[in-house]
Amino acid sequence: MHRAAITGTGVFTPADVITNAELVESYNEYAHRQNALHADAIAAGEREPLAMSSEEFIVKASGIERRHVMSKVGVLDPGVMHPLLPERADAELSIMAEISVKAADEAMQKAGVAAADIDAVICAASNHERAYPAIAIEVQQALGINGFAFDMNVACSSATFGMQLAADMIRTGSVRAVLMVNPEITSGHLEWRDRDCHFIFGDVCTAVVMQRAEDARGGVAYEILSTRCLTEFSNNIRNNNGFLRRTREGHMADRRDMQFRQEGRKVFKQVVPMVAELMLDHLSDEGIAPSQLSRMWLHQANKAMNDMIGEKVLGRVPTRDEQPNILQDYANTSSAGSVIAFAQHSDDLPKDSLGVICSFGAGYSAGSVIVRRM
Ligand code: CO8
C-alpha cells in the first residue's frame, strides 16, 4: 500500500463580484415589479405580495458579504434574474472545462507536476453542464493528460468524496497521481428570484493534485491519513431538473423545483449534529483527539453552522485560525468551499500539524478527510 498526499491546490475566482447591496437592490426591484404586475390579485387576497430582501438579514443569517459569479449582468437585471452565458460551439472548450483548466494549471504548478505525471482526472461538482461526454475527459484532453477521466456528483460533498476515491486509487497502486477539479457554476441553478435563498451561492473552480506521498516535490504537501464518507437520504435540499424533464407533462414550464430549493432551517438542524458526529467518530477511530487538530477546513455554507460544528468537535469555540472561513467573500460554492479554505489557509502550519477537511450538503452527504502536514 502507498501513502497518498495532497501536493497542490488551485483556485479560479471569477472576476465579477456581486455585493449584498447590489443583490438586494436588484431583487427588491424585481419584487416591486412583480407586486405591481399582480396588484389586483394581491388586493383581492388571491396572491401574497413578494416580501423585500435585506442586507442585514443576509449577513446575520449566513455571514455572506459578497459572491463571485461567472457573469453578473443577467443576475442583476430585474427583468432577467439569472446569468447569461453565451452558448459555445461543440468544438470550443466548454465553460466548466475552461475554468477547470485554469484552476488545474495553478494546482499542477504548485505540485510541480506536468501532464505526463497525472494518470486520472476527476471532475467532482454539484452539476455538470451536459450529460456527456464527461467534463473530466474534456479537461484531460485540454491538458494533454493520459489515462482516464470521469465526472461525479455528490453535491456539496463532491470534493471530499473525490479525495476519498483518489486516495484509495493511489493507495492501491492503480494510479500514481490524480487531478481533481471542482467547477461550481452554482449561479446557473440558484433561484435568484427567491429571497429565502437568492444570497446563498457563488461561482468558483478549485483543483487538487493528489499523489503518492513519496512523489511530493517539496512544496506545501499534506498526507491524507484517512477519509470517511457518509450519506443519508433527504429531500430538504433538492433540484428536480434532469434529462427526463421533457418526458413529463408541464415540466418545460418555468417551475420553481427546476432550480435549487431547500428547507434551510431543517438542513441546519439536521446536518450540524450529523457532521459533528461524523468528524468525532472519524477522529476517535483514528486515535486522534480533537485537541490535537491545528485546523478544520469546513464546508462554507453558513457561518453559524460552522461555528456550531467547530464547537461540538473541539468542545469550545474555535479561533478563526483554527477554523478559517472564506464564505464572507465567496458565499457557498458547494463542493469547492472547503477546498478554497484549505488552499488559502494551509501554507502556514508547521510539519506534522493535523487537520480535517470536511464538507456537507445535499443528499444528505458529508465527507471527512484527515490530513497531516508533510
Ligand atoms: N431578507 C430578509 N428576510 C428574509 C430573507 C431575506 N433575503 N429570507 C428570508 N427572510 C425571512 C424569512 O421569511 C423569515 O421570516 P419569518 O420569521 O417572518 O417567517 C425570517 O427571515 C427567518 O428565515 P429563516 O428561518 O429561513 O432564516 P434562517 O435563520 O434559518 O437562515 C439560511 C436561512 C441562511 C438558509 C439558513 O437556514 C441556512 O444556512 N441553512 C443551512 C443551509 C445549507 O447549509 N444548505 C446546504 C445547501 S448547499 C448544497 O448542498 C449544495 C447543493 C447543490 C448546489 C446548488 C447550487 C445552486
PDB file of N, CA, C and O in Angstrom, residues 278-341:
ATOM      1  N   LEU A 278     -19.915  12.687  12.691  1.00  0.00           N
ATOM      2  CA  LEU A 278     -19.022  12.062  11.695  1.00  0.00           C
ATOM      3  C   LEU A 278     -17.564  12.401  12.005  1.00  0.00           C
ATOM      4  O   LEU A 278     -16.695  11.520  12.035  1.00  0.00           O
ATOM      5  N   MET A 279     -17.295  13.690  12.235  1.00  0.00           N
ATOM      6  CA  MET A 279     -15.905  14.112  12.477  1.00  0.00           C
ATOM      7  C   MET A 279     -15.369  13.494  13.776  1.00  0.00           C
ATOM      8  O   MET A 279     -14.243  12.999  13.816  1.00  0.00           O
ATOM      9  N   LEU A 280     -16.195  13.525  14.821  1.00  0.00           N
ATOM     10  CA  LEU A 280     -15.728  12.993  16.117  1.00  0.00           C
ATOM     11  C   LEU A 280     -15.482  11.491  16.041  1.00  0.00           C
ATOM     12  O   LEU A 280     -14.471  10.991  16.548  1.00  0.00           O
ATOM     13  N   ASP A 281     -16.398  10.754  15.407  1.00  0.00           N
ATOM     14  CA  ASP A 281     -16.211   9.295  15.268  1.00  0.00           C
ATOM     15  C   ASP A 281     -14.975   8.984  14.430  1.00  0.00           C
ATOM     16  O   ASP A 281     -14.202   8.081  14.750  1.00  0.00           O
ATOM     17  N   HIS A 282     -14.815   9.747  13.355  1.00  0.00           N
ATOM     18  CA  HIS A 282     -13.682   9.516  12.460  1.00  0.00           C
ATOM     19  C   HIS A 282     -12.363   9.740  13.207  1.00  0.00           C
ATOM     20  O   HIS A 282     -11.449   8.924  13.148  1.00  0.00           O
ATOM     21  N   LEU A 283     -12.274  10.861  13.930  1.00  0.00           N
ATOM     22  CA  LEU A 283     -11.055  11.170  14.688  1.00  0.00           C
ATOM     23  C   LEU A 283     -10.796  10.094  15.740  1.00  0.00           C
ATOM     24  O   LEU A 283      -9.677   9.596  15.894  1.00  0.00           O
ATOM     25  N   SER A 284     -11.870   9.719  16.459  1.00  0.00           N
ATOM     26  CA  SER A 284     -11.729   8.734  17.529  1.00  0.00           C
ATOM     27  C   SER A 284     -11.231   7.393  16.969  1.00  0.00           C
ATOM     28  O   SER A 284     -10.329   6.768  17.530  1.00  0.00           O
ATOM     29  N   ASP A 285     -11.810   6.964  15.844  1.00  0.00           N
ATOM     30  CA  ASP A 285     -11.393   5.689  15.249  1.00  0.00           C
ATOM     31  C   ASP A 285      -9.945   5.724  14.769  1.00  0.00           C
ATOM     32  O   ASP A 285      -9.300   4.680  14.646  1.00  0.00           O
ATOM     33  N   GLU A 286      -9.453   6.914  14.478  1.00  0.00           N
ATOM     34  CA  GLU A 286      -8.053   7.040  14.039  1.00  0.00           C
ATOM     35  C   GLU A 286      -7.128   7.335  15.221  1.00  0.00           C
ATOM     36  O   GLU A 286      -5.929   7.610  15.037  1.00  0.00           O
ATOM     37  N   GLY A 287      -7.695   7.360  16.441  1.00  0.00           N
ATOM     38  CA  GLY A 287      -6.867   7.595  17.633  1.00  0.00           C
ATOM     39  C   GLY A 287      -6.363   9.022  17.752  1.00  0.00           C
ATOM     40  O   GLY A 287      -5.301   9.271  18.336  1.00  0.00           O
ATOM     41  N   ILE A 288      -7.128   9.952  17.183  1.00  0.00           N
ATOM     42  CA  ILE A 288      -6.721  11.369  17.239  1.00  0.00           C
ATOM     43  C   ILE A 288      -7.700  12.131  18.132  1.00  0.00           C
ATOM     44  O   ILE A 288      -8.923  12.074  17.913  1.00  0.00           O
ATOM     45  N   ALA A 289      -7.191  12.824  19.137  1.00  0.00           N
ATOM     46  CA  ALA A 289      -8.058  13.639  19.992  1.00  0.00           C
ATOM     47  C   ALA A 289      -8.337  14.962  19.279  1.00  0.00           C
ATOM     48  O   ALA A 289      -7.439  15.506  18.611  1.00  0.00           O
ATOM     49  N   PRO A 290      -9.567  15.508  19.391  1.00  0.00           N
ATOM     50  CA  PRO A 290      -9.851  16.796  18.751  1.00  0.00           C
ATOM     51  C   PRO A 290      -8.849  17.884  19.136  1.00  0.00           C
ATOM     52  O   PRO A 290      -8.522  18.750  18.321  1.00  0.00           O
ATOM     53  N   SER A 291      -8.333  17.810  20.363  1.00  0.00           N
ATOM     54  CA  SER A 291      -7.370  18.831  20.814  1.00  0.00           C
ATOM     55  C   SER A 291      -6.054  18.772  20.025  1.00  0.00           C
ATOM     56  O   SER A 291      -5.262  19.712  20.057  1.00  0.00           O
ATOM     57  N   GLN A 292      -5.811  17.681  19.310  1.00  0.00           N
ATOM     58  CA  GLN A 292      -4.586  17.568  18.503  1.00  0.00           C
ATOM     59  C   GLN A 292      -4.716  18.287  17.151  1.00  0.00           C
ATOM     60  O   GLN A 292      -3.729  18.443  16.438  1.00  0.00           O
ATOM     61  N   LEU A 293      -5.950  18.688  16.809  1.00  0.00           N
ATOM     62  CA  LEU A 293      -6.155  19.331  15.498  1.00  0.00           C
ATOM     63  C   LEU A 293      -5.636  20.766  15.515  1.00  0.00           C
ATOM     64  O   LEU A 293      -5.947  21.533  16.419  1.00  0.00           O
ATOM     65  N   SER A 294      -4.882  21.110  14.498  1.00  0.00           N
ATOM     66  CA  SER A 294      -4.455  22.509  14.349  1.00  0.00           C
ATOM     67  C   SER A 294      -5.476  23.308  13.563  1.00  0.00           C
ATOM     68  O   SER A 294      -5.578  24.515  13.715  1.00  0.00           O
ATOM     69  N   ARG A 295      -6.200  22.625  12.658  1.00  0.00           N
ATOM     70  CA  ARG A 295      -7.121  23.389  11.805  1.00  0.00           C
ATOM     71  C   ARG A 295      -8.246  22.509  11.261  1.00  0.00           C
ATOM     72  O   ARG A 295      -8.060  21.311  11.040  1.00  0.00           O
ATOM     73  N   MET A 296      -9.413  23.146  11.059  1.00  0.00           N
ATOM     74  CA  MET A 296     -10.535  22.478  10.374  1.00  0.00           C
ATOM     75  C   MET A 296     -10.936  23.353   9.190  1.00  0.00           C
ATOM     76  O   MET A 296     -11.237  24.536   9.369  1.00  0.00           O
ATOM     77  N   TRP A 297     -10.916  22.753   8.016  1.00  0.00           N
ATOM     78  CA  TRP A 297     -11.326  23.464   6.803  1.00  0.00           C
ATOM     79  C   TRP A 297     -12.721  22.949   6.461  1.00  0.00           C
ATOM     80  O   TRP A 297     -12.874  21.898   5.810  1.00  0.00           O
ATOM     81  N   LEU A 298     -13.736  23.668   6.910  1.00  0.00           N
ATOM     82  CA  LEU A 298     -15.109  23.168   6.774  1.00  0.00           C
ATOM     83  C   LEU A 298     -15.780  23.654   5.498  1.00  0.00           C
ATOM     84  O   LEU A 298     -15.379  24.668   4.908  1.00  0.00           O
ATOM     85  N   HIS A 299     -16.836  22.946   5.125  1.00  0.00           N
ATOM     86  CA  HIS A 299     -17.726  23.387   4.048  1.00  0.00           C
ATOM     87  C   HIS A 299     -18.193  24.802   4.349  1.00  0.00           C
ATOM     88  O   HIS A 299     -18.444  25.156   5.503  1.00  0.00           O
ATOM     89  N   GLN A 300     -18.334  25.615   3.312  1.00  0.00           N
ATOM     90  CA  GLN A 300     -18.618  27.037   3.515  1.00  0.00           C
ATOM     91  C   GLN A 300     -20.047  27.365   3.093  1.00  0.00           C
ATOM     92  O   GLN A 300     -20.286  27.883   2.001  1.00  0.00           O
ATOM     93  N   ALA A 301     -21.012  27.022   3.955  1.00  0.00           N
ATOM     94  CA  ALA A 301     -22.415  27.335   3.641  1.00  0.00           C
ATOM     95  C   ALA A 301     -22.928  28.452   4.538  1.00  0.00           C
ATOM     96  O   ALA A 301     -23.638  29.342   4.075  1.00  0.00           O
ATOM     97  N   ASN A 302     -22.578  28.396   5.815  1.00  0.00           N
ATOM     98  CA  ASN A 302     -23.196  29.304   6.777  1.00  0.00           C
ATOM     99  C   ASN A 302     -22.254  29.453   7.972  1.00  0.00           C
ATOM    100  O   ASN A 302     -21.799  28.454   8.532  1.00  0.00           O
ATOM    101  N   LYS A 303     -21.993  30.692   8.366  1.00  0.00           N
ATOM    102  CA  LYS A 303     -21.014  30.918   9.448  1.00  0.00           C
ATOM    103  C   LYS A 303     -21.481  30.316  10.775  1.00  0.00           C
ATOM    104  O   LYS A 303     -20.705  29.663  11.477  1.00  0.00           O
ATOM    105  N   ALA A 304     -22.775  30.500  11.090  1.00  0.00           N
ATOM    106  CA  ALA A 304     -23.280  29.979  12.371  1.00  0.00           C
ATOM    107  C   ALA A 304     -23.195  28.451  12.403  1.00  0.00           C
ATOM    108  O   ALA A 304     -22.893  27.843  13.435  1.00  0.00           O
ATOM    109  N   MET A 305     -23.454  27.850  11.251  1.00  0.00           N
ATOM    110  CA  MET A 305     -23.374  26.396  11.139  1.00  0.00           C
ATOM    111  C   MET A 305     -21.943  25.923  11.425  1.00  0.00           C
ATOM    112  O   MET A 305     -21.707  24.978  12.188  1.00  0.00           O
ATOM    113  N   ASN A 306     -20.960  26.592  10.826  1.00  0.00           N
ATOM    114  CA  ASN A 306     -19.560  26.229  11.054  1.00  0.00           C
ATOM    115  C   ASN A 306     -19.164  26.453  12.505  1.00  0.00           C
ATOM    116  O   ASN A 306     -18.449  25.640  13.095  1.00  0.00           O
ATOM    117  N   ASP A 307     -19.633  27.569  13.089  1.00  0.00           N
ATOM    118  CA  ASP A 307     -19.311  27.837  14.498  1.00  0.00           C
ATOM    119  C   ASP A 307     -19.823  26.705  15.380  1.00  0.00           C
ATOM    120  O   ASP A 307     -19.130  26.236  16.288  1.00  0.00           O
ATOM    121  N   MET A 308     -21.056  26.254  15.110  1.00  0.00           N
ATOM    122  CA  MET A 308     -21.645  25.200  15.948  1.00  0.00           C
ATOM    123  C   MET A 308     -20.927  23.862  15.766  1.00  0.00           C
ATOM    124  O   MET A 308     -20.668  23.148  16.738  1.00  0.00           O
ATOM    125  N   ILE A 309     -20.601  23.523  14.524  1.00  0.00           N
ATOM    126  CA  ILE A 309     -19.891  22.257  14.274  1.00  0.00           C
ATOM    127  C   ILE A 309     -18.517  22.311  14.944  1.00  0.00           C
ATOM    128  O   ILE A 309     -18.110  21.377  15.642  1.00  0.00           O
ATOM    129  N   GLY A 310     -17.816  23.420  14.759  1.00  0.00           N
ATOM    130  CA  GLY A 310     -16.483  23.570  15.354  1.00  0.00           C
ATOM    131  C   GLY A 310     -16.530  23.444  16.866  1.00  0.00           C
ATOM    132  O   GLY A 310     -15.678  22.785  17.478  1.00  0.00           O
ATOM    133  N   GLU A 311     -17.552  24.052  17.469  1.00  0.00           N
ATOM    134  CA  GLU A 311     -17.677  23.999  18.926  1.00  0.00           C
ATOM    135  C   GLU A 311     -17.980  22.576  19.401  1.00  0.00           C
ATOM    136  O   GLU A 311     -17.443  22.118  20.412  1.00  0.00           O
ATOM    137  N   LYS A 312     -18.833  21.879  18.651  1.00  0.00           N
ATOM    138  CA  LYS A 312     -19.150  20.485  19.034  1.00  0.00           C
ATOM    139  C   LYS A 312     -17.904  19.599  18.924  1.00  0.00           C
ATOM    140  O   LYS A 312     -17.708  18.695  19.723  1.00  0.00           O
ATOM    141  N   VAL A 313     -17.074  19.840  17.938  1.00  0.00           N
ATOM    142  CA  VAL A 313     -15.894  18.987  17.734  1.00  0.00           C
ATOM    143  C   VAL A 313     -14.805  19.306  18.766  1.00  0.00           C
ATOM    144  O   VAL A 313     -14.255  18.407  19.395  1.00  0.00           O
ATOM    145  N   LEU A 314     -14.518  20.596  18.967  1.00  0.00           N
ATOM    146  CA  LEU A 314     -13.418  20.966  19.873  1.00  0.00           C
ATOM    147  C   LEU A 314     -13.852  21.054  21.334  1.00  0.00           C
ATOM    148  O   LEU A 314     -13.014  21.072  22.235  1.00  0.00           O
ATOM    149  N   GLY A 315     -15.174  21.179  21.566  1.00  0.00           N
ATOM    150  CA  GLY A 315     -15.641  21.355  22.937  1.00  0.00           C
ATOM    151  C   GLY A 315     -15.516  22.796  23.401  1.00  0.00           C
ATOM    152  O   GLY A 315     -15.678  23.110  24.582  1.00  0.00           O
ATOM    153  N   ARG A 316     -15.175  23.674  22.493  1.00  0.00           N
ATOM    154  CA  ARG A 316     -15.090  25.121  22.767  1.00  0.00           C
ATOM    155  C   ARG A 316     -15.162  25.839  21.420  1.00  0.00           C
ATOM    156  O   ARG A 316     -15.004  25.208  20.371  1.00  0.00           O
ATOM    157  N   VAL A 317     -15.379  27.154  21.475  1.00  0.00           N
ATOM    158  CA  VAL A 317     -15.475  27.901  20.217  1.00  0.00           C
ATOM    159  C   VAL A 317     -14.089  27.939  19.552  1.00  0.00           C
ATOM    160  O   VAL A 317     -13.118  28.363  20.180  1.00  0.00           O
ATOM    161  N   PRO A 318     -13.974  27.472  18.315  1.00  0.00           N
ATOM    162  CA  PRO A 318     -12.667  27.510  17.647  1.00  0.00           C
ATOM    163  C   PRO A 318     -12.259  28.952  17.326  1.00  0.00           C
ATOM    164  O   PRO A 318     -13.127  29.799  17.097  1.00  0.00           O
ATOM    165  N   THR A 319     -10.959  29.198  17.304  1.00  0.00           N
ATOM    166  CA  THR A 319     -10.499  30.525  16.877  1.00  0.00           C
ATOM    167  C   THR A 319     -10.596  30.602  15.353  1.00  0.00           C
ATOM    168  O   THR A 319     -10.724  29.577  14.678  1.00  0.00           O
ATOM    169  N   ARG A 320     -10.474  31.823  14.828  1.00  0.00           N
ATOM    170  CA  ARG A 320     -10.534  31.981  13.361  1.00  0.00           C
ATOM    171  C   ARG A 320      -9.340  31.289  12.702  1.00  0.00           C
ATOM    172  O   ARG A 320      -9.412  30.874  11.546  1.00  0.00           O
ATOM    173  N   ASP A 321      -8.250  31.169  13.452  1.00  0.00           N
ATOM    174  CA  ASP A 321      -7.072  30.492  12.928  1.00  0.00           C
ATOM    175  C   ASP A 321      -7.305  28.975  12.857  1.00  0.00           C
ATOM    176  O   ASP A 321      -6.870  28.306  11.920  1.00  0.00           O
ATOM    177  N   GLU A 322      -8.035  28.467  13.847  1.00  0.00           N
ATOM    178  CA  GLU A 322      -8.306  27.021  13.866  1.00  0.00           C
ATOM    179  C   GLU A 322      -9.373  26.646  12.845  1.00  0.00           C
ATOM    180  O   GLU A 322      -9.404  25.514  12.355  1.00  0.00           O
ATOM    181  N   GLN A 323     -10.271  27.583  12.555  1.00  0.00           N
ATOM    182  CA  GLN A 323     -11.364  27.278  11.641  1.00  0.00           C
ATOM    183  C   GLN A 323     -11.629  28.477  10.720  1.00  0.00           C
ATOM    184  O   GLN A 323     -12.541  29.259  10.935  1.00  0.00           O
ATOM    185  N   PRO A 324     -10.788  28.617   9.699  1.00  0.00           N
ATOM    186  CA  PRO A 324     -10.924  29.791   8.829  1.00  0.00           C
ATOM    187  C   PRO A 324     -12.146  29.685   7.908  1.00  0.00           C
ATOM    188  O   PRO A 324     -12.425  28.615   7.373  1.00  0.00           O
ATOM    189  N   ASN A 325     -12.851  30.786   7.754  1.00  0.00           N
ATOM    190  CA  ASN A 325     -13.984  30.847   6.823  1.00  0.00           C
ATOM    191  C   ASN A 325     -13.635  31.709   5.618  1.00  0.00           C
ATOM    192  O   ASN A 325     -12.934  32.716   5.748  1.00  0.00           O
ATOM    193  N   ILE A 326     -14.148  31.332   4.487  1.00  0.00           N
ATOM    194  CA  ILE A 326     -13.980  32.162   3.282  1.00  0.00           C
ATOM    195  C   ILE A 326     -15.355  32.551   2.718  1.00  0.00           C
ATOM    196  O   ILE A 326     -15.446  33.227   1.709  1.00  0.00           O
ATOM    197  N   LEU A 327     -16.420  32.081   3.372  1.00  0.00           N
ATOM    198  CA  LEU A 327     -17.766  32.280   2.812  1.00  0.00           C
ATOM    199  C   LEU A 327     -18.191  33.739   2.759  1.00  0.00           C
ATOM    200  O   LEU A 327     -19.052  34.105   1.956  1.00  0.00           O
ATOM    201  N   GLN A 328     -17.579  34.600   3.591  1.00  0.00           N
ATOM    202  CA  GLN A 328     -17.927  36.019   3.536  1.00  0.00           C
ATOM    203  C   GLN A 328     -17.593  36.607   2.153  1.00  0.00           C
ATOM    204  O   GLN A 328     -18.261  37.501   1.673  1.00  0.00           O
ATOM    205  N   ASP A 329     -16.560  36.077   1.496  1.00  0.00           N
ATOM    206  CA  ASP A 329     -16.125  36.608   0.193  1.00  0.00           C
ATOM    207  C   ASP A 329     -16.635  35.793  -0.996  1.00  0.00           C
ATOM    208  O   ASP A 329     -16.718  36.315  -2.105  1.00  0.00           O
ATOM    209  N   TYR A 330     -16.921  34.511  -0.777  1.00  0.00           N
ATOM    210  CA  TYR A 330     -17.285  33.618  -1.892  1.00  0.00           C
ATOM    211  C   TYR A 330     -18.717  33.122  -1.810  1.00  0.00           C
ATOM    212  O   TYR A 330     -19.212  32.550  -2.767  1.00  0.00           O
ATOM    213  N   ALA A 331     -19.399  33.277  -0.659  1.00  0.00           N
ATOM    214  CA  ALA A 331     -20.687  32.626  -0.396  1.00  0.00           C
ATOM    215  C   ALA A 331     -20.492  31.108  -0.431  1.00  0.00           C
ATOM    216  O   ALA A 331     -19.355  30.621  -0.326  1.00  0.00           O
ATOM    217  N   ASN A 332     -21.577  30.366  -0.572  1.00  0.00           N
ATOM    218  CA  ASN A 332     -21.497  28.908  -0.641  1.00  0.00           C
ATOM    219  C   ASN A 332     -21.117  28.534  -2.076  1.00  0.00           C
ATOM    220  O   ASN A 332     -21.855  28.809  -3.014  1.00  0.00           O
ATOM    221  N   THR A 333     -19.963  27.918  -2.229  1.00  0.00           N
ATOM    222  CA  THR A 333     -19.526  27.495  -3.571  1.00  0.00           C
ATOM    223  C   THR A 333     -19.611  25.975  -3.680  1.00  0.00           C
ATOM    224  O   THR A 333     -18.812  25.339  -4.369  1.00  0.00           O
ATOM    225  N   SER A 334     -20.588  25.420  -2.954  1.00  0.00           N
ATOM    226  CA  SER A 334     -20.836  23.987  -2.975  1.00  0.00           C
ATOM    227  C   SER A 334     -19.541  23.200  -2.682  1.00  0.00           C
ATOM    228  O   SER A 334     -18.853  23.531  -1.737  1.00  0.00           O
ATOM    229  N   SER A 335     -19.216  22.222  -3.519  1.00  0.00           N
ATOM    230  CA  SER A 335     -18.098  21.322  -3.172  1.00  0.00           C
ATOM    231  C   SER A 335     -16.757  22.043  -3.054  1.00  0.00           C
ATOM    232  O   SER A 335     -15.826  21.542  -2.417  1.00  0.00           O
ATOM    233  N   ALA A 336     -16.650  23.226  -3.677  1.00  0.00           N
ATOM    234  CA  ALA A 336     -15.348  23.909  -3.699  1.00  0.00           C
ATOM    235  C   ALA A 336     -15.030  24.631  -2.388  1.00  0.00           C
ATOM    236  O   ALA A 336     -13.867  24.971  -2.135  1.00  0.00           O
ATOM    237  N   GLY A 337     -16.037  24.860  -1.531  1.00  0.00           N
ATOM    238  CA  GLY A 337     -15.848  25.726  -0.358  1.00  0.00           C
ATOM    239  C   GLY A 337     -14.736  25.279   0.575  1.00  0.00           C
ATOM    240  O   GLY A 337     -13.844  26.068   0.930  1.00  0.00           O
ATOM    241  N   SER A 338     -14.760  24.013   0.984  1.00  0.00           N
ATOM    242  CA  SER A 338     -13.726  23.558   1.929  1.00  0.00           C
ATOM    243  C   SER A 338     -12.359  23.515   1.244  1.00  0.00           C
ATOM    244  O   SER A 338     -11.325  23.677   1.896  1.00  0.00           O
ATOM    245  N   VAL A 339     -12.352  23.331  -0.078  1.00  0.00           N
ATOM    246  CA  VAL A 339     -11.075  23.306  -0.807  1.00  0.00           C
ATOM    247  C   VAL A 339     -10.496  24.722  -0.898  1.00  0.00           C
ATOM    248  O   VAL A 339      -9.273  24.913  -0.757  1.00  0.00           O
ATOM    249  N   ILE A 340     -11.351  25.730  -1.085  1.00  0.00           N
ATOM    250  CA  ILE A 340     -10.835  27.127  -1.084  1.00  0.00           C
ATOM    251  C   ILE A 340     -10.232  27.428   0.282  1.00  0.00           C
ATOM    252  O   ILE A 340      -9.132  27.984   0.393  1.00  0.00           O
ATOM    253  N   ALA A 341     -10.977  27.062   1.354  1.00  0.00           N
ATOM    254  CA  ALA A 341     -10.478  27.327   2.710  1.00  0.00           C
ATOM    255  C   ALA A 341      -9.117  26.648   2.901  1.00  0.00           C
ATOM    256  O   ALA A 341      -8.177  27.250   3.437  1.00  0.00           O
TER     257      ALA A 341
END
